[in-house]
Each structure stands twice: as structure tokens, then as C-alpha cells.
PDB file of C-alpha atoms in Angstrom:
ATOM      1  CA  MET S   1     102.036 196.873 117.653  1.00 96.00           C
ATOM      2  CA  ARG S   2     103.470 194.181 114.954  1.00 97.00           C
ATOM      3  CA  LEU S   3     100.893 194.530 111.850  1.00 98.00           C
ATOM      4  CA  LEU S   4     100.254 193.082 108.613  1.00 98.00           C
ATOM      5  CA  VAL S   5      99.614 195.444 105.026  1.00 98.00           C
ATOM      6  CA  THR S   6      98.277 193.167 102.691  1.00 98.00           C
ATOM      7  CA  GLY S   7      98.252 195.194  99.261  1.00 97.00           C
ATOM      8  CA  GLY S   8     101.238 197.857 100.645  1.00 96.00           C
ATOM      9  CA  ALA S   9     102.902 198.201  97.495  1.00 95.00           C
ATOM     10  CA  GLY S  10      99.533 200.060  96.351  1.00 94.00           C
ATOM     11  CA  TYR S  11      98.474 203.460  96.619  1.00 94.00           C
ATOM     12  CA  VAL S  12      96.521 203.803 100.026  1.00 95.00           C
ATOM     13  CA  GLY S  13      97.882 200.401 101.274  1.00 96.00           C
ATOM     14  CA  SER S  14     101.865 202.745 100.902  1.00 96.00           C
ATOM     15  CA  VAL S  15     100.692 205.340 102.600  1.00 97.00           C
ATOM     16  CA  CYS S  16      99.163 203.677 105.331  1.00 97.00           C
ATOM     17  CA  ALA S  17     102.516 201.539 105.933  1.00 97.00           C
ATOM     18  CA  THR S  18     104.242 204.774 105.739  1.00 97.00           C
ATOM     19  CA  VAL S  19     102.094 206.535 108.549  1.00 97.00           C
ATOM     20  CA  LEU S  20     102.115 203.265 110.491  1.00 98.00           C
ATOM     21  CA  LEU S  21     106.115 202.731 111.006  1.00 98.00           C
ATOM     22  CA  GLU S  22     106.187 206.815 111.425  1.00 97.00           C
ATOM     23  CA  ARG S  23     103.956 206.140 114.299  1.00 96.00           C
ATOM     24  CA  GLY S  24     106.530 203.357 115.472  1.00 97.00           C
ATOM     25  CA  HIS S  25     104.690 200.250 114.608  1.00 98.00           C
ATOM     26  CA  GLU S  26     106.227 197.066 112.833  1.00 98.00           C
ATOM     27  CA  VAL S  27     105.238 196.392 109.532  1.00 98.00           C
ATOM     28  CA  VAL S  28     105.309 193.466 106.904  1.00 98.00           C
ATOM     29  CA  VAL S  29     104.061 193.959 103.752  1.00 98.00           C
ATOM     30  CA  VAL S  30     102.592 191.187 101.505  1.00 98.00           C
ATOM     31  CA  ASP S  31     101.810 192.078  97.517  1.00 97.00           C
ATOM     32  CA  ASP S  32     101.845 190.089  94.733  1.00 96.00           C
ATOM     33  CA  LEU S  33     102.665 193.264  92.465  1.00 94.00           C
ATOM     34  CA  SER S  34      99.979 192.608  89.985  1.00 91.00           C
ATOM     35  CA  THR S  35      99.020 196.441  90.344  1.00 89.00           C
ATOM     36  CA  GLY S  36     101.357 197.566  92.983  1.00 90.00           C
ATOM     37  CA  ASN S  37     104.959 198.816  92.807  1.00 91.00           C
ATOM     38  CA  ALA S  38     107.848 197.364  94.683  1.00 93.00           C
ATOM     39  CA  ASP S  39     109.686 200.741  95.442  1.00 92.00           C
ATOM     40  CA  ALA S  40     106.150 201.993  96.769  1.00 93.00           C
ATOM     41  CA  VAL S  41     106.598 199.679 100.201  1.00 96.00           C
ATOM     42  CA  PRO S  42     108.341 201.720 102.668  1.00 95.00           C
ATOM     43  CA  THR S  43     111.483 202.033 103.398  1.00 96.00           C
ATOM     44  CA  GLY S  44     111.144 199.976 107.201  1.00 97.00           C
ATOM     45  CA  ALA S  45     108.432 197.770 105.846  1.00 98.00           C
ATOM     46  CA  GLU S  46     109.491 193.588 105.255  1.00 98.00           C
ATOM     47  CA  PHE S  47     108.263 192.790 102.139  1.00 98.00           C
ATOM     48  CA  VAL S  48     106.741 189.390 101.132  1.00 97.00           C
ATOM     49  CA  GLU S  49     105.764 189.467  97.833  1.00 97.00           C
ATOM     50  CA  GLY S  50     103.328 186.827  96.468  1.00 96.00           C
ATOM     51  CA  ASP S  51      99.438 186.421  96.775  1.00 95.00           C
ATOM     52  CA  VAL S  52      97.579 187.009  99.504  1.00 95.00           C
ATOM     53  CA  ALA S  53      95.357 183.596  99.404  1.00 94.00           C
ATOM     54  CA  GLU S  54      98.568 181.781  98.894  1.00 95.00           C
ATOM     55  CA  VAL S  55     100.630 183.255 101.742  1.00 96.00           C
ATOM     56  CA  ALA S  56      98.525 184.578 104.570  1.00 96.00           C
ATOM     57  CA  SER S  57      98.295 181.298 106.128  1.00 96.00           C
ATOM     58  CA  SER S  58     102.512 180.807 106.065  1.00 96.00           C
ATOM     59  CA  VAL S  59     102.614 184.487 107.044  1.00 97.00           C
ATOM     60  CA  LEU S  60      99.935 184.928 110.155  1.00 97.00           C
ATOM     61  CA  GLY S  61     101.158 181.530 111.436  1.00 96.00           C
ATOM     62  CA  ASP S  62      99.243 178.295 112.572  1.00 94.00           C
ATOM     63  CA  GLY S  63      97.830 179.544 115.735  1.00 92.00           C
ATOM     64  CA  SER S  64     101.323 176.829 117.512  1.00 93.00           C
ATOM     65  CA  THR S  65     101.915 179.734 119.535  1.00 92.00           C
ATOM     66  CA  GLU S  66     100.904 183.075 120.381  1.00 95.00           C
ATOM     67  CA  PRO S  67      99.697 185.443 117.380  1.00 96.00           C
ATOM     68  CA  ARG S  68     102.651 186.931 115.346  1.00 97.00           C
ATOM     69  CA  PHE S  69     101.164 189.842 114.720  1.00 98.00           C
ATOM     70  CA  ASP S  70      98.581 192.398 116.606  1.00 98.00           C
ATOM     71  CA  GLY S  71      95.991 193.285 113.506  1.00 98.00           C
ATOM     72  CA  VAL S  72      95.997 193.343 109.377  1.00 98.00           C
ATOM     73  CA  LEU S  73      95.041 196.144 107.442  1.00 98.00           C
ATOM     74  CA  HIS S  74      93.801 194.374 104.242  1.00 98.00           C
ATOM     75  CA  PHE S  75      94.169 196.737 101.068  1.00 97.00           C
ATOM     76  CA  ALA S  76      94.831 193.937  98.089  1.00 96.00           C
ATOM     77  CA  ALA S  77      91.906 193.901  95.551  1.00 95.00           C
ATOM     78  CA  GLN S  78      91.140 194.168  92.342  1.00 93.00           C
ATOM     79  CA  SER S  79      89.571 197.248  92.261  1.00 89.00           C
ATOM     80  CA  LEU S  80      88.607 198.610  88.461  1.00 87.00           C
ATOM     81  CA  VAL S  81      84.559 199.198  88.072  1.00 87.00           C
ATOM     82  CA  GLY S  82      84.708 198.325  84.240  1.00 86.00           C
ATOM     83  CA  GLU S  83      86.894 195.545  84.477  1.00 92.00           C
ATOM     84  CA  SER S  84      84.843 194.086  86.682  1.00 92.00           C
ATOM     85  CA  VAL S  85      81.700 194.009  84.720  1.00 92.00           C
ATOM     86  CA  VAL S  86      83.672 192.445  81.518  1.00 94.00           C
ATOM     87  CA  ALA S  87      85.973 190.117  83.906  1.00 95.00           C
ATOM     88  CA  PRO S  88      83.905 189.320  86.999  1.00 96.00           C
ATOM     89  CA  GLU S  89      85.841 185.957  87.539  1.00 97.00           C
ATOM     90  CA  LYS S  90      88.769 187.839  88.289  1.00 96.00           C
ATOM     91  CA  TYR S  91      87.104 190.355  91.187  1.00 96.00           C
ATOM     92  CA  TRP S  92      85.093 186.902  92.723  1.00 97.00           C
ATOM     93  CA  ARG S  93      88.231 185.201  93.178  1.00 96.00           C
ATOM     94  CA  GLY S  94      90.802 188.070  93.563  1.00 95.00           C
ATOM     95  CA  ASN S  95      88.556 189.639  95.943  1.00 97.00           C
ATOM     96  CA  VAL S  96      85.826 187.527  97.570  1.00 98.00           C
ATOM     97  CA  VAL S  97      88.138 183.907  97.703  1.00 97.00           C
ATOM     98  CA  ALA S  98      91.202 185.653  98.638  1.00 97.00           C
ATOM     99  CA  THR S  99      89.761 187.614 101.389  1.00 98.00           C
ATOM    100  CA  ILE S 100      88.066 184.248 102.627  1.00 98.00           C
ATOM    101  CA  GLU S 101      91.773 182.522 102.629  1.00 97.00           C
ATOM    102  CA  LEU S 102      92.658 185.477 104.439  1.00 98.00           C
ATOM    103  CA  LEU S 103      90.212 185.466 106.992  1.00 98.00           C
ATOM    104  CA  GLU S 104      90.720 181.894 107.216  1.00 98.00           C
ATOM    105  CA  ALA S 105      94.616 182.560 108.239  1.00 98.00           C
ATOM    106  CA  ILE S 106      93.480 185.281 110.806  1.00 98.00           C
ATOM    107  CA  ARG S 107      91.226 182.793 112.604  1.00 98.00           C
ATOM    108  CA  VAL S 108      93.335 180.118 112.923  1.00 97.00           C
ATOM    109  CA  SER S 109      96.531 182.232 114.279  1.00 97.00           C
ATOM    110  CA  ARG S 110      94.039 184.200 115.903  1.00 98.00           C
ATOM    111  CA  THR S 111      94.888 187.180 114.843  1.00 98.00           C
ATOM    112  CA  PRO S 112      92.666 189.612 117.154  1.00 98.00           C
ATOM    113  CA  LYS S 113      92.253 192.928 114.900  1.00 98.00           C
ATOM    114  CA  LEU S 114      91.140 193.434 110.977  1.00 98.00           C
ATOM    115  CA  VAL S 115      90.696 196.230 109.491  1.00 98.00           C
ATOM    116  CA  PHE S 116      89.045 196.420 105.664  1.00 98.00           C
ATOM    117  CA  SER S 117      89.681 198.455 102.482  1.00 97.00           C
ATOM    118  CA  SER S 118      86.184 198.677 101.756  1.00 96.00           C
ATOM    119  CA  THR S 119      84.211 201.231  99.607  1.00 94.00           C
ATOM    120  CA  ALA S 120      81.207 203.639  98.820  1.00 91.00           C
ATOM    121  CA  ALA S 121      80.792 201.449  95.565  1.00 91.00           C
ATOM    122  CA  THR S 122      78.541 199.167  97.956  1.00 95.00           C
ATOM    123  CA  TYR S 123      75.948 201.274  97.991  1.00 93.00           C
ATOM    124  CA  GLY S 124      75.510 201.445  93.803  1.00 90.00           C
ATOM    125  CA  GLU S 125      73.081 204.839  92.897  1.00 85.00           C
ATOM    126  CA  PRO S 126      72.176 206.365  95.970  1.00 85.00           C
ATOM    127  CA  GLU S 127      68.617 207.309  97.276  1.00 84.00           C
ATOM    128  CA  ARG S 128      69.728 210.491  98.753  1.00 87.00           C
ATOM    129  CA  SER S 129      72.972 212.591  99.791  1.00 87.00           C
ATOM    130  CA  PRO S 130      75.264 212.207 101.950  1.00 93.00           C
ATOM    131  CA  ILE S 131      75.233 208.342 102.060  1.00 94.00           C
ATOM    132  CA  THR S 132      74.901 207.074 105.705  1.00 95.00           C
ATOM    133  CA  GLU S 133      75.643 203.886 106.912  1.00 96.00           C
ATOM    134  CA  THR S 134      71.968 202.510 107.503  1.00 96.00           C
ATOM    135  CA  ASP S 135      71.420 203.677 103.847  1.00 96.00           C
ATOM    136  CA  PRO S 136      70.415 200.785 101.168  1.00 95.00           C
ATOM    137  CA  THR S 137      73.712 198.163  99.462  1.00 96.00           C
ATOM    138  CA  ARG S 138      72.238 197.752  96.234  1.00 93.00           C
ATOM    139  CA  PRO S 139      75.860 197.318  94.096  1.00 93.00           C
ATOM    140  CA  THR S 140      75.605 198.208  90.694  1.00 90.00           C
ATOM    141  CA  ASN S 141      78.627 196.533  89.755  1.00 92.00           C
ATOM    142  CA  PRO S 142      80.855 193.345  90.136  1.00 94.00           C
ATOM    143  CA  TYR S 143      83.425 195.324  92.062  1.00 94.00           C
ATOM    144  CA  GLY S 144      80.873 196.831  94.421  1.00 94.00           C
ATOM    145  CA  ALA S 145      79.019 193.799  94.954  1.00 96.00           C
ATOM    146  CA  THR S 146      82.656 191.813  96.036  1.00 97.00           C
ATOM    147  CA  LYS S 147      83.438 194.164  98.415  1.00 97.00           C
ATOM    148  CA  LEU S 148      80.030 194.039  99.583  1.00 98.00           C
ATOM    149  CA  ALA S 149      80.295 190.389  99.844  1.00 98.00           C
ATOM    150  CA  ILE S 150      83.126 190.119 102.664  1.00 98.00           C
ATOM    151  CA  ASP S 151      81.986 192.630 104.276  1.00 98.00           C
ATOM    152  CA  HIS S 152      79.159 189.973 105.134  1.00 98.00           C
ATOM    153  CA  ALA S 153      82.153 187.439 105.624  1.00 98.00           C
ATOM    154  CA  ILE S 154      83.788 189.928 107.964  1.00 98.00           C
ATOM    155  CA  THR S 155      80.578 190.045 110.099  1.00 98.00           C
ATOM    156  CA  SER S 156      80.145 186.033 110.429  1.00 98.00           C
ATOM    157  CA  TYR S 157      83.688 185.765 110.924  1.00 98.00           C
ATOM    158  CA  ALA S 158      83.467 188.780 114.256  1.00 98.00           C
ATOM    159  CA  ASN S 159      79.864 186.921 115.583  1.00 98.00           C
ATOM    160  CA  ALA S 160      81.338 183.418 115.654  1.00 98.00           C
ATOM    161  CA  TYR S 161      85.263 184.036 116.526  1.00 98.00           C
ATOM    162  CA  GLY S 162      85.199 187.034 118.409  1.00 98.00           C
ATOM    163  CA  LEU S 163      87.232 188.928 115.473  1.00 98.00           C
ATOM    164  CA  ALA S 164      87.357 192.824 115.761  1.00 98.00           C
ATOM    165  CA  ALA S 165      86.679 194.045 112.778  1.00 98.00           C
ATOM    166  CA  THR S 166      86.426 197.316 111.239  1.00 98.00           C
ATOM    167  CA  SER S 167      85.378 197.733 107.156  1.00 98.00           C
ATOM    168  CA  LEU S 168      85.682 201.622 106.166  1.00 98.00           C
ATOM    169  CA  ARG S 169      83.926 202.841 103.188  1.00 97.00           C
ATOM    170  CA  TYR S 170      85.115 205.533 101.306  1.00 92.00           C
ATOM    171  CA  PHE S 171      84.696 207.798  97.906  1.00 84.00           C
ATOM    172  CA  ASN S 172      87.247 209.104  95.987  1.00 91.00           C
ATOM    173  CA  VAL S 173      90.983 209.323  97.567  1.00 94.00           C
ATOM    174  CA  ALA S 174      93.370 211.389  96.328  1.00 95.00           C
ATOM    175  CA  GLY S 175      96.901 213.119  96.993  1.00 96.00           C
ATOM    176  CA  ALA S 176     100.034 211.757  97.945  1.00 95.00           C
ATOM    177  CA  TYR S 177     102.084 211.864 100.631  1.00 95.00           C
ATOM    178  CA  ARG S 178     105.849 211.572 101.615  1.00 89.00           C
ATOM    179  CA  GLY S 179     106.605 209.995  98.224  1.00 84.00           C
ATOM    180  CA  ALA S 180     103.665 207.789  97.971  1.00 86.00           C
ATOM    181  CA  GLY S 181     100.695 208.658  95.392  1.00 88.00           C
ATOM    182  CA  GLU S 182      98.351 207.469  92.746  1.00 88.00           C
ATOM    183  CA  ASN S 183     101.121 205.115  90.510  1.00 82.00           C
ATOM    184  CA  ARG S 184      98.751 202.810  88.681  1.00 76.00           C
ATOM    185  CA  LEU S 185      98.855 201.119  84.785  1.00 75.00           C
ATOM    186  CA  VAL S 186      95.457 202.020  84.071  1.00 78.00           C
ATOM    187  CA  GLU S 187      94.646 204.918  85.957  1.00 83.00           C
ATOM    188  CA  THR S 188      90.514 206.245  86.041  1.00 85.00           C
ATOM    189  CA  HIS S 189      90.677 208.384  89.014  1.00 89.00           C
ATOM    190  CA  LEU S 190      89.838 211.854  87.794  1.00 94.00           C
ATOM    191  CA  ILE S 191      92.414 214.038  89.517  1.00 96.00           C
ATOM    192  CA  PRO S 192      95.716 212.308  88.474  1.00 94.00           C
ATOM    193  CA  LEU S 193      93.961 212.031  84.766  1.00 94.00           C
ATOM    194  CA  VAL S 194      93.753 216.037  84.706  1.00 96.00           C
ATOM    195  CA  LEU S 195      97.342 216.189  85.564  1.00 95.00           C
ATOM    196  CA  GLN S 196      98.282 213.535  83.398  1.00 93.00           C
ATOM    197  CA  VAL S 197      96.661 216.237  80.450  1.00 95.00           C
ATOM    198  CA  ALA S 198      99.216 218.960  82.360  1.00 95.00           C
ATOM    199  CA  LEU S 199     101.913 216.775  82.085  1.00 93.00           C
ATOM    200  CA  GLY S 200     101.422 215.776  78.223  1.00 93.00           C
ATOM    201  CA  GLN S 201     100.533 212.182  78.953  1.00 91.00           C
ATOM    202  CA  ARG S 202      97.376 212.432  77.550  1.00 93.00           C
ATOM    203  CA  ASP S 203      95.844 214.871  74.907  1.00 95.00           C
ATOM    204  CA  LYS S 204      92.583 215.884  76.956  1.00 96.00           C
ATOM    205  CA  ILE S 205      90.178 214.908  80.087  1.00 97.00           C
ATOM    206  CA  SER S 206      86.389 214.009  78.985  1.00 96.00           C
ATOM    207  CA  VAL S 207      83.421 215.745  81.177  1.00 97.00           C
ATOM    208  CA  PHE S 208      80.968 212.980  81.196  1.00 95.00           C
ATOM    209  CA  GLY S 209      77.569 215.336  81.536  1.00 95.00           C
ATOM    210  CA  THR S 210      77.388 218.703  81.891  1.00 96.00           C
ATOM    211  CA  ASP S 211      73.734 218.786  82.469  1.00 96.00           C
ATOM    212  CA  TRP S 212      73.665 217.175  85.644  1.00 94.00           C
ATOM    213  CA  PRO S 213      70.914 219.166  88.401  1.00 93.00           C
ATOM    214  CA  THR S 214      74.334 220.454  89.943  1.00 94.00           C
ATOM    215  CA  GLN S 215      75.927 223.987  90.467  1.00 95.00           C
ATOM    216  CA  ASP S 216      78.059 224.169  87.071  1.00 97.00           C
ATOM    217  CA  GLY S 217      75.844 220.932  85.478  1.00 96.00           C
ATOM    218  CA  THR S 218      78.889 218.895  86.283  1.00 97.00           C
ATOM    219  CA  ALA S 219      78.609 215.792  88.343  1.00 93.00           C
ATOM    220  CA  VAL S 220      79.929 216.192  92.038  1.00 94.00           C
ATOM    221  CA  ARG S 221      82.250 213.789  94.163  1.00 93.00           C
ATOM    222  CA  ASP S 222      83.569 213.642  97.941  1.00 93.00           C
ATOM    223  CA  TYR S 223      87.594 213.547  97.354  1.00 94.00           C
ATOM    224  CA  ILE S 224      89.326 212.919 100.913  1.00 95.00           C
ATOM    225  CA  HIS S 225      93.346 213.002 101.153  1.00 96.00           C
ATOM    226  CA  VAL S 226      95.089 209.776 101.550  1.00 96.00           C
ATOM    227  CA  LEU S 227      96.763 211.016 104.704  1.00 97.00           C
ATOM    228  CA  ASP S 228      93.382 211.576 106.442  1.00 96.00           C
ATOM    229  CA  LEU S 229      92.503 208.115 104.825  1.00 96.00           C
ATOM    230  CA  ALA S 230      95.594 206.310 106.521  1.00 96.00           C
ATOM    231  CA  GLU S 231      94.577 208.317 109.636  1.00 97.00           C
ATOM    232  CA  ALA S 232      91.377 206.798 109.768  1.00 97.00           C
ATOM    233  CA  HIS S 233      92.723 203.332 109.296  1.00 97.00           C
ATOM    234  CA  LEU S 234      94.563 203.484 112.831  1.00 97.00           C
ATOM    235  CA  LEU S 235      91.659 205.295 114.854  1.00 98.00           C
ATOM    236  CA  ALA S 236      90.109 202.654 113.484  1.00 98.00           C
ATOM    237  CA  LEU S 237      92.132 199.506 114.752  1.00 97.00           C
ATOM    238  CA  GLY S 238      92.771 201.102 118.231  1.00 95.00           C
ATOM    239  CA  ALA S 239      88.871 201.413 118.633  1.00 97.00           C
ATOM    240  CA  ALA S 240      88.142 197.444 117.012  1.00 97.00           C
ATOM    241  CA  THR S 241      86.284 195.881 119.910  1.00 97.00           C
ATOM    242  CA  PRO S 242      86.527 191.743 119.887  1.00 98.00           C
ATOM    243  CA  GLY S 243      83.354 190.030 118.411  1.00 98.00           C
ATOM    244  CA  THR S 244      81.978 193.614 116.455  1.00 98.00           C
ATOM    245  CA  HIS S 245      82.224 194.568 113.027  1.00 98.00           C
ATOM    246  CA  SER S 246      81.925 198.173 113.102  1.00 98.00           C
ATOM    247  CA  ILE S 247      81.579 199.846 109.265  1.00 98.00           C
ATOM    248  CA  TYR S 248      82.106 203.368 108.796  1.00 98.00           C
ATOM    249  CA  ASN S 249      81.515 205.233 105.454  1.00 97.00           C
ATOM    250  CA  LEU S 250      84.742 208.053 105.360  1.00 96.00           C
ATOM    251  CA  GLY S 251      85.009 211.746 102.954  1.00 91.00           C
ATOM    252  CA  SER S 252      85.535 215.087 103.651  1.00 86.00           C
ATOM    253  CA  GLY S 253      81.771 216.104 103.948  1.00 80.00           C
ATOM    254  CA  ALA S 254      81.697 218.200 101.120  1.00 83.00           C
ATOM    255  CA  GLY S 255      81.769 217.871  96.927  1.00 92.00           C
ATOM    256  CA  PHE S 256      83.577 218.878  94.334  1.00 96.00           C
ATOM    257  CA  SER S 257      81.968 219.437  90.466  1.00 97.00           C
ATOM    258  CA  VAL S 258      84.642 217.696  87.622  1.00 97.00           C
ATOM    259  CA  ARG S 259      84.909 221.240  86.666  1.00 97.00           C
ATOM    260  CA  GLU S 260      86.087 222.867  90.251  1.00 97.00           C
ATOM    261  CA  VAL S 261      88.861 219.961  90.330  1.00 97.00           C
ATOM    262  CA  ILE S 262      89.741 220.550  86.956  1.00 97.00           C
ATOM    263  CA  SER S 263      89.903 224.206  87.250  1.00 97.00           C
ATOM    264  CA  ALA S 264      91.903 223.435  90.791  1.00 97.00           C
ATOM    265  CA  CYS S 265      94.279 221.233  88.892  1.00 97.00           C
ATOM    266  CA  GLN S 266      94.905 224.382  86.408  1.00 97.00           C
ATOM    267  CA  ARG S 267      95.688 226.747  89.009  1.00 97.00           C
ATOM    268  CA  VAL S 268      97.973 224.252  90.758  1.00 97.00           C
ATOM    269  CA  THR S 269     100.226 223.823  87.621  1.00 97.00           C
ATOM    270  CA  GLY S 270      99.878 227.014  85.459  1.00 97.00           C
ATOM    271  CA  LEU S 271      99.508 225.012  82.453  1.00 96.00           C
ATOM    272  CA  PRO S 272      96.733 224.542  79.915  1.00 93.00           C
ATOM    273  CA  ILE S 273      94.684 221.141  80.485  1.00 96.00           C
ATOM    274  CA  THR S 274      92.587 220.280  77.089  1.00 97.00           C
ATOM    275  CA  VAL S 275      88.579 219.952  77.934  1.00 97.00           C
ATOM    276  CA  GLU S 276      85.909 217.857  75.928  1.00 96.00           C
ATOM    277  CA  ASP S 277      82.555 217.703  77.044  1.00 96.00           C
ATOM    278  CA  ALA S 278      80.995 214.199  76.490  1.00 95.00           C
ATOM    279  CA  PRO S 279      77.475 212.342  77.219  1.00 94.00           C
ATOM    280  CA  ARG S 280      77.102 211.125  80.672  1.00 91.00           C
ATOM    281  CA  ARG S 281      77.987 207.927  81.597  1.00 84.00           C
ATOM    282  CA  ALA S 282      75.028 204.973  82.676  1.00 78.00           C
ATOM    283  CA  GLY S 283      75.037 204.161  86.274  1.00 75.00           C
ATOM    284  CA  ASP S 284      76.710 207.919  87.023  1.00 81.00           C
ATOM    285  CA  PRO S 285      74.596 209.626  89.951  1.00 83.00           C
ATOM    286  CA  ALA S 286      74.914 213.133  89.700  1.00 88.00           C
ATOM    287  CA  VAL S 287      76.050 213.626  93.418  1.00 89.00           C
ATOM    288  CA  LEU S 288      78.156 211.746  95.672  1.00 88.00           C
ATOM    289  CA  ILE S 289      78.693 212.540  99.262  1.00 92.00           C
ATOM    290  CA  ALA S 290      79.906 210.951 102.214  1.00 90.00           C
ATOM    291  CA  SER S 291      78.415 211.316 105.498  1.00 93.00           C
ATOM    292  CA  SER S 292      81.202 210.663 108.298  1.00 95.00           C
ATOM    293  CA  GLU S 293      79.381 211.540 111.078  1.00 96.00           C
ATOM    294  CA  ARG S 294      79.514 207.627 112.996  1.00 97.00           C
ATOM    295  CA  ALA S 295      83.238 208.062 112.225  1.00 97.00           C
ATOM    296  CA  ILE S 296      84.172 211.439 113.788  1.00 97.00           C
ATOM    297  CA  ALA S 297      81.913 210.534 116.320  1.00 97.00           C
ATOM    298  CA  ASP S 298      82.766 206.854 117.472  1.00 97.00           C
ATOM    299  CA  LEU S 299      86.604 207.281 116.339  1.00 97.00           C
ATOM    300  CA  GLY S 300      87.339 210.940 116.811  1.00 97.00           C
ATOM    301  CA  TRP S 301      88.680 211.298 113.446  1.00 97.00           C
ATOM    302  CA  GLN S 302      88.313 213.994 111.591  1.00 94.00           C
ATOM    303  CA  PRO S 303      89.404 215.032 108.194  1.00 94.00           C
ATOM    304  CA  LYS S 304      92.236 217.779 107.921  1.00 94.00           C
ATOM    305  CA  HIS S 305      93.750 217.943 104.774  1.00 94.00           C
ATOM    306  CA  THR S 306      90.516 218.992 103.075  1.00 93.00           C
ATOM    307  CA  ASP S 307      91.099 221.995 100.480  1.00 94.00           C
ATOM    308  CA  LEU S 308      91.145 220.889  97.082  1.00 96.00           C
ATOM    309  CA  ASP S 309      93.646 222.598  96.284  1.00 97.00           C
ATOM    310  CA  GLU S 310      96.334 221.044  98.754  1.00 96.00           C
ATOM    311  CA  ILE S 311      94.955 217.673  97.559  1.00 96.00           C
ATOM    312  CA  VAL S 312      95.584 218.100  93.704  1.00 97.00           C
ATOM    313  CA  ALA S 313      99.108 220.107  95.003  1.00 97.00           C
ATOM    314  CA  ASP S 314     100.378 216.499  96.848  1.00 96.00           C
ATOM    315  CA  ALA S 315      99.304 214.815  93.592  1.00 95.00           C
ATOM    316  CA  TRP S 316     100.606 217.048  91.648  1.00 96.00           C
ATOM    317  CA  GLU S 317     103.991 217.025  93.426  1.00 95.00           C
ATOM    318  CA  PHE S 318     104.214 213.717  93.430  1.00 93.00           C
ATOM    319  CA  LEU S 319     103.698 212.879  89.355  1.00 92.00           C
ATOM    320  CA  GLN S 320     106.413 215.422  88.712  1.00 90.00           C
ATOM    321  CA  GLN S 321     108.736 213.277  91.054  1.00 86.00           C
ATOM    322  CA  LEU S 322     107.747 209.909  89.325  1.00 80.00           C
ATOM    323  CA  GLY S 323     109.052 211.027  86.194  1.00 67.00           C
ATOM    324  CA  ASP S 324     109.942 207.798  83.871  1.00 50.00           C
ATOM    325  CA  ARG S 325     108.712 205.303  86.863  1.00 54.00           C
ATOM    326  CA  SER S 326     105.319 206.748  85.692  1.00 52.00           C
ATOM    327  CA  HIS S 327     102.531 203.938  84.655  1.00 49.00           C
ATOM    328  CA  ALA S 328     100.660 206.368  83.057  1.00 41.00           C
ATOM    329  CA  HIS S 329      98.630 205.671  79.879  1.00 35.00           C
ATOM    330  CA  ARG S 330      99.698 207.720  77.527  1.00 30.00           C
ATOM    331  CA  GLY S 331      97.335 208.827  74.621  1.00 29.00           C
TER     332      GLY S 331
END
């Protein structure tokens, strides 16, 4: 298949593009490099630098010929929860407006399939765990709200124009694959933050809340290996049905506490990690775990890389190889 990957210079997008190429697909990456890295675009992919909203129509075509692409995998997005609260306009424009432009380009070009990178943030503070796709969607920040709005827009395009679409709502993505991993200017994810302490790029890691109703008092989260996530995108692409918008949660189905993650990082690196206990953050739930039963049943997906030490080891290897090219915040 010939596939367009938006945001293919970012973390998840670059890994997915790598796996697509390995499976023999033709890949075109569109990325404006605002948060991605040009050297993350895998060898063998065609790269178009530009904003998705501005270049989608020219890349996908005007519909005067047969569709240029068999499908689109849409990863490009603004994705910092805290920033979305203080600069919501950046998120409504960069996520929702840009995706509407992409959907229009998909409609005009008659591109048949779309897989959208969504998020568990669409659920907000869950009433129960594990979270299923039928649970209420009540996002607590503009980031989650924009992703939910996009899901609604995709549903309407699937109903009106026969688009075969799938949204994948995933939780805490971690690990690395074949030289592609997390390398952000502003890092917010726990595993790379802890590993930055081990590398001496950060003084300490803060544990927000030690009195949660969990086994060790720290918050529990569901971590999914980025390679398992990429596999799910390929399966979703193959299973997409014209006129239908399917939504799936993706997670390992198990949870690890903050202290368990820190311990795994210490084991893998063999290095000391300074930890500071801090008060709970407002809005943080005690436990966030996904139910992936629907994806397992419908797509035949099965997460294979669920061992925490393996996930951490892959991330650690990537960060060590990154060296001076790292975007890690120092301080």
C-alpha cells in the first residue's frame, strides 16, 4: 500500500513509519518539525516538510485521478496537556482545524482509509478501571477535548462519505524501536524523565503523591510498548470498513506504579536515581488502565512487549545512542 503518515518525524509516527516500510509499504511522511526531528524520518520514506493543514490537499491530490494513497495514518498533533490549558488556541487550531483540513483533503482525493492517533485523555477522570470504549468521555483539559472533537468529526465523515476510519485511544506509550524513540524538547512522560536523571540530564524525579489507594501509595499507569502500538495501527488499517468509524483502546492491560517504574529504571541502568516525594497534582487519578478487549477481539491485536524492564531497556538504549542530539531538558 501507499500510505501517508502525518507526524512521521515524531515518536510514535516515526516508529509506525519504520514498521510500515519493513512490511513493504510505500510511505510518505508529512511533518512541520515543530516537535519532531528530521533524522527520525526512516530511511526509505519520502519526506514532505510542512504543516498538515497547508500541504494535505497538494499531497493527497484533487480527486481528478485515482487516489494517490491507500490510506492516511494521522499522528500530527499538539500533545502537551499543561500547555493546552494555558494556550488552548494552539490546540484547537493545531489539532482540530488542521484535522478538518486533512479530512477535507481525504474526501476530495477519495482516499479510502484513515487511522487516527487518539488518546485516553478523551475519558478524563474515569469512573472505573480498566477503562472501556463505552465509558463516558469527559476530558478535563483542552488537549483531550480537541482529540474528542476530532473523533466526532471523523464519525461524521465516515457516515457521510463512506470513509473507513479507526481511532486508537492509547495510554502511556514507552520504549523504542530501531533507532526511533522519545526525543522531545519538552518531555512529560515518566520513563524518559527518570532515565534523564540516570543520564545526569535532570537532577531528580518527582513522585506526585505517595498516599494513593494503591499497593505502594503511588499512582498506577498502563504502559504500552511503541512497537505493539505500531502493530495495532497496521491491523486497524487492514480491518477498517467503509462508512464505519471504529474506536479502540490500546494498553497492556496491566498497570505499574510510579515506584515500580523508578525501580525498573534503576535495575536496567545500574545507576542511582534521586527521587523527591511531592504533593498530588490536581486531576490525577490513582489508577489508569485500559481494557483492550475490543481491539483484541476485533483486530486480533495482542500486546507482546509488556515486560516493564524490556520497555525501559529499549528506551534506555535509545537515549544512550541519542547522545548530544538529545532534546532533553537540563535542570
